[in-house]
Coordinates of C-alpha atoms and ligand atoms in Angstrom, one line a residue:
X1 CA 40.0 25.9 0.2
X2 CA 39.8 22.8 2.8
X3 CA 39.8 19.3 1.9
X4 CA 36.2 18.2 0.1
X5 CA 34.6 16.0 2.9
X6 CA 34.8 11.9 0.6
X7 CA 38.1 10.8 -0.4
X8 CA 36.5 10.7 -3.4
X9 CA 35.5 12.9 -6.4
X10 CA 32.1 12.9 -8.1
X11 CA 33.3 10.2 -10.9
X12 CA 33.9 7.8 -8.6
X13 CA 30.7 8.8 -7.3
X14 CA 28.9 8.2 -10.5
X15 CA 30.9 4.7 -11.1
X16 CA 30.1 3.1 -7.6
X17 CA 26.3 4.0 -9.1
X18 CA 26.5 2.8 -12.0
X19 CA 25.9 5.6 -14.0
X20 CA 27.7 3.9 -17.7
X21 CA 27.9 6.3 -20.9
X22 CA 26.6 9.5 -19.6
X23 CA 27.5 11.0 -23.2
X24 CA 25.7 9.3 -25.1
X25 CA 22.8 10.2 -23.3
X26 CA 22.4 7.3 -20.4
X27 CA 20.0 5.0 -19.6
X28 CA 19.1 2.1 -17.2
X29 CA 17.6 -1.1 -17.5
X30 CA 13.8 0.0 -17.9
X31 CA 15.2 3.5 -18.8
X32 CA 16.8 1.4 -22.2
X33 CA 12.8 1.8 -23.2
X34 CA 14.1 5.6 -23.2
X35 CA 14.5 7.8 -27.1
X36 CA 13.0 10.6 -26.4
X37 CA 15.3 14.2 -26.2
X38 CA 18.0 14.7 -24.5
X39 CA 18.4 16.1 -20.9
X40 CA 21.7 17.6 -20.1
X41 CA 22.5 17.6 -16.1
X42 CA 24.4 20.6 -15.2
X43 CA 25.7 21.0 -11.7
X44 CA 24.9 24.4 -10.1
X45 CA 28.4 23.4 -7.9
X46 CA 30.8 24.7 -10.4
X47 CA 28.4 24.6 -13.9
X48 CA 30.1 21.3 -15.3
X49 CA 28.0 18.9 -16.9
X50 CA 27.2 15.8 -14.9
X51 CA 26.1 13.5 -17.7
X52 CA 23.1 13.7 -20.5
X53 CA 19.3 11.1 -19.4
X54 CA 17.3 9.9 -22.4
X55 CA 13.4 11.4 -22.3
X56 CA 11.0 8.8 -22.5
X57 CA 8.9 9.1 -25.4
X58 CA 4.5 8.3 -25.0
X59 CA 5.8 4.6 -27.4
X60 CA 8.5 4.0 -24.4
X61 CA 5.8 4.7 -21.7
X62 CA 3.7 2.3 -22.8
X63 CA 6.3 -0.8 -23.0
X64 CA 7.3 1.2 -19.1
X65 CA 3.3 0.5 -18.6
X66 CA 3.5 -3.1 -19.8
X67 CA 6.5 -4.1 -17.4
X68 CA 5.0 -2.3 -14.4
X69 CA 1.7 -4.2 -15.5
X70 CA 3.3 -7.6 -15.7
X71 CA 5.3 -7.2 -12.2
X72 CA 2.3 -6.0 -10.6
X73 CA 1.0 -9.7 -11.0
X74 CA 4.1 -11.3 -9.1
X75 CA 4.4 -8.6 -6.5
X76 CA 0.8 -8.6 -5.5
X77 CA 1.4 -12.6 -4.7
X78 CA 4.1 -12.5 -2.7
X79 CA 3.7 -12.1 1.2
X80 CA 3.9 -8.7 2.9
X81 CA 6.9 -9.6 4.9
X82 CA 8.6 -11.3 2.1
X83 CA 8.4 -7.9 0.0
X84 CA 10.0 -6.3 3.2
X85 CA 12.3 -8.5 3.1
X86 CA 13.1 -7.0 -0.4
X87 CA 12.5 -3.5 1.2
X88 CA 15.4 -4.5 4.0
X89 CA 17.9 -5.5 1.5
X90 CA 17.7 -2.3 -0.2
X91 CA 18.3 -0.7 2.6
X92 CA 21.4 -2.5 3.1
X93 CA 22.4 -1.3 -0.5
X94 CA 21.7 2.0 0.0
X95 CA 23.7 1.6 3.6
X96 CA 26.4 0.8 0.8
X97 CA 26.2 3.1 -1.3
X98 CA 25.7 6.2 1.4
X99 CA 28.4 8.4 0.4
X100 CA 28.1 7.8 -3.1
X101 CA 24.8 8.4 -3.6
X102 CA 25.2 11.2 -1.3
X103 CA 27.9 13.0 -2.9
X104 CA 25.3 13.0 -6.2
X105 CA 22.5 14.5 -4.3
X106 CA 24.8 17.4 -3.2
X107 CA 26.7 18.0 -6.7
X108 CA 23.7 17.6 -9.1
X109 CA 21.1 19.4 -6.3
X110 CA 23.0 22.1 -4.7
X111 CA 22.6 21.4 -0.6
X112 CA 25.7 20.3 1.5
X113 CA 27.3 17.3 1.3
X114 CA 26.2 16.8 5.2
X115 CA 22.2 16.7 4.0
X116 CA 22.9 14.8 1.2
X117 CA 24.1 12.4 3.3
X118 CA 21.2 13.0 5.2
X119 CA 18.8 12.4 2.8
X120 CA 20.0 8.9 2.2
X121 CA 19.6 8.4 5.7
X122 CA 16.0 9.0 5.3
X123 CA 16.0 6.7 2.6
X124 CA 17.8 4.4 5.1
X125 CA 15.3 4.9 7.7
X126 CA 11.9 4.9 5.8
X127 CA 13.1 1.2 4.5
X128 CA 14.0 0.4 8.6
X129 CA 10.3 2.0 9.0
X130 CA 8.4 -0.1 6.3
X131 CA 10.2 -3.2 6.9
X132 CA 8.4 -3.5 10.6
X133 CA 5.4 -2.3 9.0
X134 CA 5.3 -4.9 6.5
X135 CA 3.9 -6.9 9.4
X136 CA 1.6 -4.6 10.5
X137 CA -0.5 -3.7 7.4
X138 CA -3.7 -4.5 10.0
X139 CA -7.3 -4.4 9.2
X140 CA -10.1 -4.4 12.0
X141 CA -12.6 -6.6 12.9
X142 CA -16.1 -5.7 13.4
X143 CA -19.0 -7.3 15.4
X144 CA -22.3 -8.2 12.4
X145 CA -25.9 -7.3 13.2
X146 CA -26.9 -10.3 12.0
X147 CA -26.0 -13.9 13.8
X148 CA -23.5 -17.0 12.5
X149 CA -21.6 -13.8 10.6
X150 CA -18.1 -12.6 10.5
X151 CA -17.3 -8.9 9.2
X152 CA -13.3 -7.8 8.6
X153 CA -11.6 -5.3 6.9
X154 CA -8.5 -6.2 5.0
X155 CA -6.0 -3.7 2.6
X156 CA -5.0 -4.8 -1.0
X157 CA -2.7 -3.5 -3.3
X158 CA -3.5 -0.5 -5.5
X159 CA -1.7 -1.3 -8.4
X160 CA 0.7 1.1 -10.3
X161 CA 1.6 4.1 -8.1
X162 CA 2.7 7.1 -9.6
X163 CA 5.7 9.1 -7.7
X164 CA 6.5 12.7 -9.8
X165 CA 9.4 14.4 -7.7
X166 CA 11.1 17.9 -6.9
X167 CA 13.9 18.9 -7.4
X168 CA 14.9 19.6 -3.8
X169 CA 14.9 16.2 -2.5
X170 CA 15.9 14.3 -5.5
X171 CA 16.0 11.1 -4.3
X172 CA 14.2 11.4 -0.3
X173 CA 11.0 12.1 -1.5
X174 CA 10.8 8.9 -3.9
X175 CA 11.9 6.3 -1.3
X176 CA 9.2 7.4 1.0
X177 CA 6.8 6.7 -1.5
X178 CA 8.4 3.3 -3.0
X179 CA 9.3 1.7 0.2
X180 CA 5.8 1.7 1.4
X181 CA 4.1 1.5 -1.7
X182 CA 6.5 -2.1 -2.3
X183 CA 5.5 -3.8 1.0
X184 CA 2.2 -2.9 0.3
X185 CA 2.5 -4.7 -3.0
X186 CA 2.5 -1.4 -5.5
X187 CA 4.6 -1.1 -8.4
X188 CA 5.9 2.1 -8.8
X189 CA 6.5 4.6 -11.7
X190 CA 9.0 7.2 -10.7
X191 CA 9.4 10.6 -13.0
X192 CA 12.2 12.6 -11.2
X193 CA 12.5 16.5 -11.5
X194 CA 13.9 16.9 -15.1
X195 CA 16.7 19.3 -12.6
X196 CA 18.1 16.3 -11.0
X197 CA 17.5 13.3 -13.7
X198 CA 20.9 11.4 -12.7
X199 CA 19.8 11.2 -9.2
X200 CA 17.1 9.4 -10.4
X201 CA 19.5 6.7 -12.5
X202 CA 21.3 6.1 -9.7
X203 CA 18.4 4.9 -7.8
X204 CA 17.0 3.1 -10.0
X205 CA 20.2 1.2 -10.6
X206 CA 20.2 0.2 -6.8
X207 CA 16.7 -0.7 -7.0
X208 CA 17.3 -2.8 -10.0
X209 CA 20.6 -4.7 -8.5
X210 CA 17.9 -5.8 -5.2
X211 CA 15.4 -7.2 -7.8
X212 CA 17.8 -9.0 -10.3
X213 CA 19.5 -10.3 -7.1
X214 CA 15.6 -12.0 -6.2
X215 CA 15.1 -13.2 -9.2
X216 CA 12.2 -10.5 -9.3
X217 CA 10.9 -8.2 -11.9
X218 CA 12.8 -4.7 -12.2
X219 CA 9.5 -2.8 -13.5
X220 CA 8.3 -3.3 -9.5
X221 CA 10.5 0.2 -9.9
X222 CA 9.9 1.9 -13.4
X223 CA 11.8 5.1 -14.2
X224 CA 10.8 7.9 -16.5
X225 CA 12.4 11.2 -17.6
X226 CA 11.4 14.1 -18.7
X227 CA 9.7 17.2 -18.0
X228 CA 5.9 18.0 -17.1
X229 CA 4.6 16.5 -20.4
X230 CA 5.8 13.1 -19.5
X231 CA 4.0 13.7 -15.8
X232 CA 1.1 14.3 -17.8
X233 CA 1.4 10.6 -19.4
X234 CA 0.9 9.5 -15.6
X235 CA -1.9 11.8 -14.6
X236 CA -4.3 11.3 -17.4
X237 CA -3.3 7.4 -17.1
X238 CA -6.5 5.6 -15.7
X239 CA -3.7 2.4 -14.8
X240 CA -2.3 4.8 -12.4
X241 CA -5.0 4.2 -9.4
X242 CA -2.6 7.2 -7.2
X243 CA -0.3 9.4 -8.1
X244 CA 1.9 11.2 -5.8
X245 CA 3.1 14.3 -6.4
X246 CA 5.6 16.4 -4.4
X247 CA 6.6 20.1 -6.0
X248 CA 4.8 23.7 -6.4
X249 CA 1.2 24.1 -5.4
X250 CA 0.9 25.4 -9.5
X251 CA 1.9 21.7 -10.3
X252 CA -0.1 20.1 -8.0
X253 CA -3.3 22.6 -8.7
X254 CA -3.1 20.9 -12.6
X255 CA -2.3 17.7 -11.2
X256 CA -5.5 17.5 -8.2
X257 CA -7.8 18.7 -11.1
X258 CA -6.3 16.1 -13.8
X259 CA -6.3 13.0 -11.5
X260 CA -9.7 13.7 -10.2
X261 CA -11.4 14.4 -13.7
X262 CA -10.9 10.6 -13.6
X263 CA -11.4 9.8 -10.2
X264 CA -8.0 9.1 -9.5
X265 CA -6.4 9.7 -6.1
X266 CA -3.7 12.0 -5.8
X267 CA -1.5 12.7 -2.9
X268 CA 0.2 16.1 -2.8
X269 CA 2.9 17.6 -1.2
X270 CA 3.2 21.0 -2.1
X271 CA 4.7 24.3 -1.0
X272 CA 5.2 25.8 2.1
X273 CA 5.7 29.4 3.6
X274 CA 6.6 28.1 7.3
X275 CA 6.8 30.3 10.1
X276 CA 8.2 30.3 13.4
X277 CA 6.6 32.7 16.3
X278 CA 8.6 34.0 18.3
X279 CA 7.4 34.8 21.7
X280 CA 8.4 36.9 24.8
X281 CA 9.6 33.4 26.8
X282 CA 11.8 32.5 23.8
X283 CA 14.9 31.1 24.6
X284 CA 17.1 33.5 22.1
X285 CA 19.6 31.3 21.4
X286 CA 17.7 28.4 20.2
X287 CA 15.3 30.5 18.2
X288 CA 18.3 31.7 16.5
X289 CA 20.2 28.4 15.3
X290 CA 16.3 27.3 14.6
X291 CA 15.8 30.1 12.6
X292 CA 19.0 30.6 10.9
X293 CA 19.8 27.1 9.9
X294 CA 15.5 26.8 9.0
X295 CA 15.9 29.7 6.8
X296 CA 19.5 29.3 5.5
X297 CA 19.8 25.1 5.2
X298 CA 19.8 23.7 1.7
X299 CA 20.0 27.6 0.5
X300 CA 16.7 28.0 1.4
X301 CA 14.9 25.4 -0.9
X302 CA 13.7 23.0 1.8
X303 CA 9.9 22.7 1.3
X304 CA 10.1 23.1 5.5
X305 CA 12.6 26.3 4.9
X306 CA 11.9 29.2 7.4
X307 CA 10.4 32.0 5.4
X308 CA 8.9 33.9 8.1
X309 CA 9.6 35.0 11.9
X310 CA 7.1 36.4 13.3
X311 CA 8.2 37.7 16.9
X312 CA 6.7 39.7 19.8
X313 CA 7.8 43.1 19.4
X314 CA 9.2 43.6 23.1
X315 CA 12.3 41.3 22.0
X316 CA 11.8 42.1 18.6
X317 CA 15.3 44.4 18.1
X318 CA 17.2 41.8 20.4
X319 CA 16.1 39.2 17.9
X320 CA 16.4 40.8 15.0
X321 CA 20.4 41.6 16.1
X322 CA 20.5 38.0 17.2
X323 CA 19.8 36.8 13.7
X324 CA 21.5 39.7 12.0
X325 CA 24.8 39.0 13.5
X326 CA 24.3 34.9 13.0
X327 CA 24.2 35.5 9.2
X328 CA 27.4 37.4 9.5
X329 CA 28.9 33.6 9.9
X330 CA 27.8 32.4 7.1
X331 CA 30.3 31.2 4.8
X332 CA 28.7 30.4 0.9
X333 CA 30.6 28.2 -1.3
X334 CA 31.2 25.2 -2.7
X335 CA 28.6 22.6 -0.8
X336 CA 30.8 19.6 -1.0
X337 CA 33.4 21.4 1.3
X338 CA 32.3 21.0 4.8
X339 CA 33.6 24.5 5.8
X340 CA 30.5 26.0 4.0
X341 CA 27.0 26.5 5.4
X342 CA 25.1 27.8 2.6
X343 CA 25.2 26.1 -1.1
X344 CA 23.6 27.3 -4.7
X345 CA 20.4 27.6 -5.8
X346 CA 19.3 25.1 -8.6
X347 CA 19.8 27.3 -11.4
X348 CA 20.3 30.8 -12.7
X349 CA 16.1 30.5 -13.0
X350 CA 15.8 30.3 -9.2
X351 CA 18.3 32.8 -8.9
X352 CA 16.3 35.7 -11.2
X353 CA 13.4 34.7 -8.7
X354 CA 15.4 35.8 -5.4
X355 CA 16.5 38.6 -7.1
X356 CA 13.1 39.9 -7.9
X357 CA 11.6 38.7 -4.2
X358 CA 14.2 40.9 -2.8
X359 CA 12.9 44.5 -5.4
X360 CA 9.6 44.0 -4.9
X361 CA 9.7 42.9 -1.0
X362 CA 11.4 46.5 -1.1
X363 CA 8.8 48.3 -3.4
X364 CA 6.1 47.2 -1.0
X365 CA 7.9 48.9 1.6
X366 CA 10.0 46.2 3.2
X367 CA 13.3 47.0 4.6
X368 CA 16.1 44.8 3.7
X369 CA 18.2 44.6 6.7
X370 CA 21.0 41.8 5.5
X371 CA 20.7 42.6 2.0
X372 CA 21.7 40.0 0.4
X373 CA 23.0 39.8 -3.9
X374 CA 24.1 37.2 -6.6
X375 CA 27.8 36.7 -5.8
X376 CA 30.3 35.8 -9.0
X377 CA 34.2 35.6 -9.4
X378 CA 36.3 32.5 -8.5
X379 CA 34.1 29.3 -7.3
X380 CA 30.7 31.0 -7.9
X381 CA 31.4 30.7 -12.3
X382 CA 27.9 28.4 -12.4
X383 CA 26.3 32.0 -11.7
X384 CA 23.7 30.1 -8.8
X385 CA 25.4 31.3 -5.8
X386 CA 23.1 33.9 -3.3
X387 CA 23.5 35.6 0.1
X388 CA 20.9 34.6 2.3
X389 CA 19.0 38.0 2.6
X390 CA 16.7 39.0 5.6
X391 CA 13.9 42.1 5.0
X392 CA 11.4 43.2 7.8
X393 CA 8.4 43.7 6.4
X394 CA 4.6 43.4 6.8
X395 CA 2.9 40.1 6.8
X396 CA 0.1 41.2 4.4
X397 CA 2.9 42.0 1.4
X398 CA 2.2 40.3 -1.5
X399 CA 5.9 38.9 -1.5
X400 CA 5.8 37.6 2.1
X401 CA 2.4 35.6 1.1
X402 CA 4.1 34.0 -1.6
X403 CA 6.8 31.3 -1.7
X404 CA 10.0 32.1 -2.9
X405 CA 12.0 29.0 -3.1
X406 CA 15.7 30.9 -2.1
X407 CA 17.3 32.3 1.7
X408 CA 15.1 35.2 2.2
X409 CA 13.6 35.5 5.6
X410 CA 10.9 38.1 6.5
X411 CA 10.8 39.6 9.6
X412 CA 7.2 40.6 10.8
X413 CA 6.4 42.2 14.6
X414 CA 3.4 41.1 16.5
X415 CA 1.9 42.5 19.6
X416 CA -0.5 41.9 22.7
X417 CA -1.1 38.3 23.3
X418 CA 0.1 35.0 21.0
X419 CA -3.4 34.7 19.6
X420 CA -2.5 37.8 17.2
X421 CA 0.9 36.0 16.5
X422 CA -1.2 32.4 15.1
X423 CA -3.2 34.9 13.3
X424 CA -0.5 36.5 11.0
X425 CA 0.9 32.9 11.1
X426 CA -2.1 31.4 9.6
X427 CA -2.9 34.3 7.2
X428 CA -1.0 32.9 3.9
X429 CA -2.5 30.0 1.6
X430 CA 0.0 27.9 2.6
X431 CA 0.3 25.2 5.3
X432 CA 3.3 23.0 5.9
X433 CA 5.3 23.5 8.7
X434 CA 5.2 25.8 11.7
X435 CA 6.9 26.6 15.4
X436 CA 6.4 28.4 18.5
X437 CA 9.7 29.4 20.4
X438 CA 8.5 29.7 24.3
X439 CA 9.0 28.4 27.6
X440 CA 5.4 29.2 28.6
X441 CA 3.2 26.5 28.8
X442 CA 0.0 28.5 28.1
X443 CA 1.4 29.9 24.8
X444 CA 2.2 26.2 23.3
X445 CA -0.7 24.6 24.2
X446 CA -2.4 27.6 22.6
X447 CA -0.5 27.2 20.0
X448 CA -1.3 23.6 19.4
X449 CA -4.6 24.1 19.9
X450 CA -8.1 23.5 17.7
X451 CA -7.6 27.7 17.8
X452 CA -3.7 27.4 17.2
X453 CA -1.6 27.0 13.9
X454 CA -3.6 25.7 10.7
X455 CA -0.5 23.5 9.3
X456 CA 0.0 20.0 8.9
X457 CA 3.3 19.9 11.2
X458 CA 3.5 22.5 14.2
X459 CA 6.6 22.2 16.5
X460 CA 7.4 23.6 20.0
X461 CA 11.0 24.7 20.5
X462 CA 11.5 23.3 17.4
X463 CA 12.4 25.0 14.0
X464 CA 10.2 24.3 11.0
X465 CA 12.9 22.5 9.0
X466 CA 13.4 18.8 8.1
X467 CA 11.1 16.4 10.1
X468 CA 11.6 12.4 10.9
X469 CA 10.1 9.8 9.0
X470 CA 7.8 8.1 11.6
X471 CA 5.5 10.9 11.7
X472 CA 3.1 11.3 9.1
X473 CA 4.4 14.3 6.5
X474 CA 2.6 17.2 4.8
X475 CA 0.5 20.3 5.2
X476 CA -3.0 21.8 4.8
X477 CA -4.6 24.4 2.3
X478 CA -2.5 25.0 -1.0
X479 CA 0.4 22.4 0.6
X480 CA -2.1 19.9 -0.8
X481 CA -3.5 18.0 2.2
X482 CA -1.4 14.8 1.6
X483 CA 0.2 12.7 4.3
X484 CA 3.2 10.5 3.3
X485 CA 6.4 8.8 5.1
X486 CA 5.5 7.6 8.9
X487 CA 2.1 7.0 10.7
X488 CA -0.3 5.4 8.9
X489 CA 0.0 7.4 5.6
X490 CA 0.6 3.8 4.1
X491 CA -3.4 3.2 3.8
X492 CA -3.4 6.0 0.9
X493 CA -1.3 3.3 -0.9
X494 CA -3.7 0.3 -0.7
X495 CA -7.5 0.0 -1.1
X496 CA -9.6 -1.4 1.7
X497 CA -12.2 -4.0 1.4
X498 CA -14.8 -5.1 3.9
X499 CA -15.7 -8.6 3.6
X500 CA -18.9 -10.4 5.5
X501 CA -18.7 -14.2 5.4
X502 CA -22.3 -16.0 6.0
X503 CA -21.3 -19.4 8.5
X504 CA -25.1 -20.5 8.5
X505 CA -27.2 -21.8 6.5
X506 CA -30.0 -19.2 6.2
X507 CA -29.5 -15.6 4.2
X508 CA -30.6 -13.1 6.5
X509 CA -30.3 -9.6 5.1
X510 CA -28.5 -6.6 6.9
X511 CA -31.0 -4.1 8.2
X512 CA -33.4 -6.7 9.2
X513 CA -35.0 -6.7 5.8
X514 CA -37.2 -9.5 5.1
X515 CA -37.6 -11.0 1.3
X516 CA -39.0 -14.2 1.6
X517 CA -39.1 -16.4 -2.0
Ligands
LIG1 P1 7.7 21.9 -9.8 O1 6.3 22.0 -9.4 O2 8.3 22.9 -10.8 O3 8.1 20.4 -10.3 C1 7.8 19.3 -9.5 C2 7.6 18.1 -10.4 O4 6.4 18.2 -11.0 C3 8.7 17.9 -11.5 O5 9.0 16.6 -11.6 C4 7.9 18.4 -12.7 O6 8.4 17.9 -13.9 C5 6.5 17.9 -12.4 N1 5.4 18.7 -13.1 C6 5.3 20.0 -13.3 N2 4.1 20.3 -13.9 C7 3.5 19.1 -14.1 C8 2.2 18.8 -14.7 N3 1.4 19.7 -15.2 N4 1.9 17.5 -14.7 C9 2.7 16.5 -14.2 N5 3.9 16.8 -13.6 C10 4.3 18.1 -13.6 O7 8.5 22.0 -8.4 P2 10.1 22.2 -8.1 O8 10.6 23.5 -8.5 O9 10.8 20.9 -8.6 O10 10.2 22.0 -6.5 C11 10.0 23.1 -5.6 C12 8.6 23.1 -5.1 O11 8.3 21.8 -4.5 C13 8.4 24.1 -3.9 O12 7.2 24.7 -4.1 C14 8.4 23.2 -2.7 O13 7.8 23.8 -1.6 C15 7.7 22.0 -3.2 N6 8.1 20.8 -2.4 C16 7.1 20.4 -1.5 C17 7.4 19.3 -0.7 C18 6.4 18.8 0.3 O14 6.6 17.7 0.8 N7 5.3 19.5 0.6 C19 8.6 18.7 -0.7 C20 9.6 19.1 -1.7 C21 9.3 20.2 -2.5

């Protein structure tokens, strides 16, 4: 085995965190409101057990309510570009803290040590992103019908934002949320995937050392743990104005409906089954590293993973032996040592779910042509390690509409023109991510069209994993329609408010409506 890629192990990890008394069941500053159960963290690395989180019981969410509640007041007050200020110097800590907090991500998640570094990075970047932004939270103006008026628009806080996470990005997808929700004067409440709680800790510890250090609140960042019945505190909660929720479209289908029965927002982020077309002006080689690293990065749980290529069948064979032979690369292992591409699933739940994609993709008639199987024996003992598998198969299959969150990639031919390819592409519920893979100008503007690809990100030469944080992020249909991260997906954190201010001294009414007293 090579050299793991830090100089230091996981406990040193976990003390440079702050993560104290992880047997006893641990618990950070507004997590002390925490006496529910107990979660026990197991890595799906090597199966050891990373440290036990307290559940927060419906007595502890309320006294979590109360402290968000209370810092919402002082929050609000202070200026924009002060709270980015806030926003900067945690993204100095978590500059600090990089390969620490990176090294968690990849032993309690699963995905290499490289994209858990990565994901920090995001975490880095959205702060960079919201920072500048905290001077830019613009309203218009707007011309009044009616004389000696002025008419603006300005944004206000929501209040108490609501961030329920997945397991995939344990920590990515919570920072993207907070780091605009703060400069827009939110307070956030942050339930983690009860898969990756100690993430979770860890971040809030950061958070916590910014506030204490400002002589602000900590409950501007509230914690809870626990598993779908504590989201549930949040989505019934009428002090939660928004909640954002990032994980299956099952979730967010009983989260829309919840939130809405009492006209709540909600901003989803749901699942994907991305596809990249593949078209006769393909440059092979880059389709290939797009596709293989799309459907083989973070073991195939990416939200953005490759799950479908669809590809013209005059290159088809050529393709498929492109890919075919890429896979024979792989190396699976441990995902803290550099050497590896391809980590663990989450847990042996995940892994029966491969397992079963890969029978019934073959019992609809699908053809597996890297076959894939659970590995065990020396350094796969947490029983979570899978070869990436590829079947061809047909895009109607039941199993190809559906999302199976592992490293099984269909292959499905197309023929005639790219229209029939955007078809097949289109065809499933979902609607995150997509790509095109040609040098012809005709077939990506096509593509990119009002006729082209339905999803809320579609790239040219491009894979559909991973995206940067100053686009706006999400998808269409069952993805759940929310926008989060870059653009102007801040607005879904604040409300807006026109205001008309009267300068004269007469009251004339809009519309020219007369009412004379
Ligand atoms: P999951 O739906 O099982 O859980 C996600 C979160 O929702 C967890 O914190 C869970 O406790 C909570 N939850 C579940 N039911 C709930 C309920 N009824 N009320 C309130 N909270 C509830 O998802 P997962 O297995 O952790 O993650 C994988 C899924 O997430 C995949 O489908 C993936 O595509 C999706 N995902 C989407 C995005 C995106 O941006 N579109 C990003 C990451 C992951």
């Amino acid at each position: 085995m090579s050299a793991m890629a830090t100089s230091f192990g996981i406990d040193k990890a976990l003390e440079i965190l702050g993560v104290k008394t992880i047997n006893e069941g641990t618990s950070t500053g507004l997590n002390n409101f925490s006496n529910g159960d107990i979660i026990e963290s197991y890595s799906p690395v090597d199966g050891h057990l990373i440290g036990k989180v307290k559940t927060t019981t419906k007595a502890d969410y309320e006294e979590v309510m109360t402290a968000a509640s209370s810092a919402f007041k002082t929050w609000r007050t202070m200026p924009a570009p002060q709270r980015g200020e806030i926003v900067r110097q945690f993204g100095e800590k978590l500059r600090e803290k990089k390969e620490a907090l990176g090294k968690l991500v990849s032993y309690e998640m699963g995905k290499s040590y490289q994209e858990g570094l990565g994901e920090v990075q995001e975490m880095i970047d959205i702060c960079d992103f919201a920072v500048g932004l905290s001077r830019q939270l613009h309203g218009l103006t707007m011309h009044s019908e009616r004389p000696g008026h002025r008419m603006y628009e300005q944004y206000h806080p929501l209040g108490i934002v609501g961030v329920i996470s997945a397991f995939n990005f344990p920590v990515a997808v919570w920072s993207w949320n907070t780091a605009l929700a703060w400069i827009c004067g939110d307070v956030c409440v942050w339930k983690p995937s009860e898969k990756t709680p100690i993430c979770g800790i860890a971040c809030q510890n950061i958070a916590a050392e910014v506030f204490a250090e400002n002589n602000l609140p900590e409950g501007i960042s509230c914690l809870i743990n626990g598993d779908y019945k504590v989201g549930e505190f949040m989505t019934k909660d009428t002090r939660i104005p928004l909640v954002s929720a990032t994980g299956s479209t099952r979730m967010g289908k009983i989260v829309a409906k919840e939130v809405a029965g009492r006209l709540g927002k909600s901003l989803l982020e749901l699942g994907g089954n991305n596809a990249i077309i593949v078209t006769p002006d393909a440059d092979i080689k880059m389709t290939v590293i797009g596709a293989v690293f799309g459907a083989v990065g973070t073991a195939g749980q990416r939200c953005t993973s490759t799950r479908r290529l669809i590809i013209h069948e005059s290159i088809y064979n050529k393709v498929k032996t492109a890919v075919v032979d890429a896979y024979k690369q792989l190396r699976i292992g441990n995902p803290l040592d550099e050497n590896n591409h391809v980590g663990p699933l989450i847990d042996t739940d995940a892994v029966n779910m491969y397992s079963e994609a890969l029978k019934k993709v073959v019992e609809e008639g699908g053809n597996l042509v890297v076959e894939g199987g659970v590995l065990s024996g020396e350094g796969y003992e947490s029983g979570c390690y899978v070869k990436p598998a590829i079947a061809e198969a047909k895009p109607d299959f039941k199993i190809v509409q559906h999302e199976t969150f592992a490293p099984v990639l269909y292959l499905l031919k197309y023929s005639g023109d790219v229209e029939n390819a955007i078809d097949i592409q289109n065809e499933v519920a979902q609607g995150l991510s997509s790509a095109i893979m040609t040098n012809n100008l005709r077939e990506a503007e096509r593509f990119l069209s009002v006729q082209g690809s339905d999803c809320g990100i579609a790239n040219v030469n491009i894979g559909t994993s991973g995206a940067e944080i100053g686009g706006a992020f999400g998808g269409e249909k069952d993805t759940g329609g929310g926008r989060e991260s870059g653009s102007d997906a801040w607005k879904i954190y604040m409300r807006r408010q026109t205001n008309t201010i009267n300068y004269t001294t007469e009251l004339p009414l809009a519309q020219g409506i007369k009412f004379d007293l």
